[in-house]
Amino acid sequence: MSKDDDVRINETMKQIMVLFPAEGRGLKDAIQNALMTQFAAGPARASLSKALSIGGLHIGGAQRRHVERIYLLAERVVGKKTDVQMATCKQIADSLTEAQLRGLVVGLAQAVAATPPAGTVQIAESFNYGPADAARRAEAAVTKAKRILGDMYQGINAAKADAKERARFEKWFGPMEATRYDAVRRNVEMMFRDVTTRPLKLYYRGAGVSNKLDDQPGSSYHNIHVKLREDPNNYGCFIPGWPNGGAERDRTHILLGGAFFTSCQDVSHPTDVTKMSGAGVIVHELSHAVCATNDEKNASGQVLYGPRKCLAVAVEAPAKAVTNADSYRLFSDEYDSASV
């Protein structure tokens, strides 16, 4: 598959949210996940080039071509059409108006929406000790993080050719360099795959958990360890893998601390490190859990939290930015309100 083919796929993916802002999010996420798994390489990936090739100009211009390609990409990836069936889809598409094609895309989007996503959020028993809306807020943060990670993955894949995406990458991870770029791209992909294909279990560690039975599997404490609640600046932490195996090893586990429920904003504050988005916290902790990132320190021994320190390390020691969890949180903020 040529570079031009990948550019065509990326452009088609971008147009989903432009042309279908109300219905397109779930469809885009489903296609993105498939592009990272069963259509990542080989003959399956190559088949997309054939699917998206629609020949000469059509009546209706560029917008109709975008709608047609969205329809064909969705049929191939989500509708699981074979190459033979795709030939029929193309014949049908050629005979339809843009409005009729839009109807087909909306139908596919609705079918995706009716199918529960592979990555589910599991709420631990400790949420019973928190405010009534604690679980809803936590789940909403994960939902938003999934969207952002999908956009991040699409963006970083385009960063070598797209000046805007390249600038986003270089802002947080330093000048474009192959090894560093590949590492960041791989980490973003791992996080997106994890949150969309594996269960994510969340634990409440805000106010009200003192002296309650610990619901963390494998914990050495009888009652909940309240360090996260006692530290007003602690938003969360991840739980490492389970040495004894079992079902818990098949999940990703994140503890959400008191600050998550008292200080998180809808969107991160551009300079105040204590005011970050809930989705950003999820991305930060996922990077620890899935990519083995650290809370790195700069040359002065300060932990690399917040925009000022993370911007500086991208310039002064970009290799350290690649392994710093908060650099990924701040990178994710670049996509927080994007319709990429």
GROMACS .gro file of N, CA and C in nm, residues 7 52 98 112 117 166 171 174 190 203 225 232 251 275:
model
   42
    7VAL      N    1  -0.259   0.836   0.290
    7VAL     CA    2  -0.308   0.974   0.295
    7VAL      C    3  -0.457   0.977   0.263
   52LEU      N    4  -1.130   0.218  -0.188
   52LEU     CA    5  -1.146   0.364  -0.191
   52LEU      C    6  -1.117   0.426  -0.327
   98GLU      N    7  -2.593   1.214  -0.348
   98GLU     CA    8  -2.520   1.235  -0.222
   98GLU      C    9  -2.611   1.212  -0.102
  112VAL      N   10  -2.348   0.043   1.417
  112VAL     CA   11  -2.233   0.042   1.508
  112VAL      C   12  -2.276   0.085   1.647
  117PRO      N   13  -1.938  -0.148   2.260
  117PRO     CA   14  -1.795  -0.147   2.229
  117PRO      C   15  -1.721  -0.257   2.303
  166ARG      N   16   0.238   1.754   1.289
  166ARG     CA   17   0.381   1.753   1.322
  166ARG      C   18   0.410   1.854   1.433
  171LYS      N   19   0.575   1.982   1.975
  171LYS     CA   20   0.552   2.066   2.093
  171LYS      C   21   0.579   1.989   2.221
  174GLY      N   22   0.951   1.703   2.113
  174GLY     CA   23   1.073   1.750   2.050
  174GLY      C   24   1.074   1.733   1.899
  190MET      N   25  -0.091   0.170   2.171
  190MET     CA   26  -0.112   0.075   2.280
  190MET      C   27  -0.222   0.123   2.375
  203TYR      N   28  -1.155   0.250   4.041
  203TYR     CA   29  -1.175   0.242   4.186
  203TYR      C   30  -1.187   0.383   4.242
  225HIS      N   31  -0.661   0.201   5.165
  225HIS     CA   32  -0.548   0.288   5.190
  225HIS      C   33  -0.584   0.427   5.138
  232PRO      N   34  -0.431   1.626   4.835
  232PRO     CA   35  -0.524   1.700   4.749
  232PRO      C   36  -0.477   1.714   4.605
  251ARG      N   37  -0.761  -0.719   3.289
  251ARG     CA   38  -0.818  -0.585   3.297
  251ARG      C   39  -0.707  -0.484   3.323
  275LYS      N   40  -0.540   2.190   3.766
  275LYS     CA   41  -0.671   2.190   3.701
  275LYS      C   42  -0.659   2.122   3.565
   0.00000   0.00000   0.00000
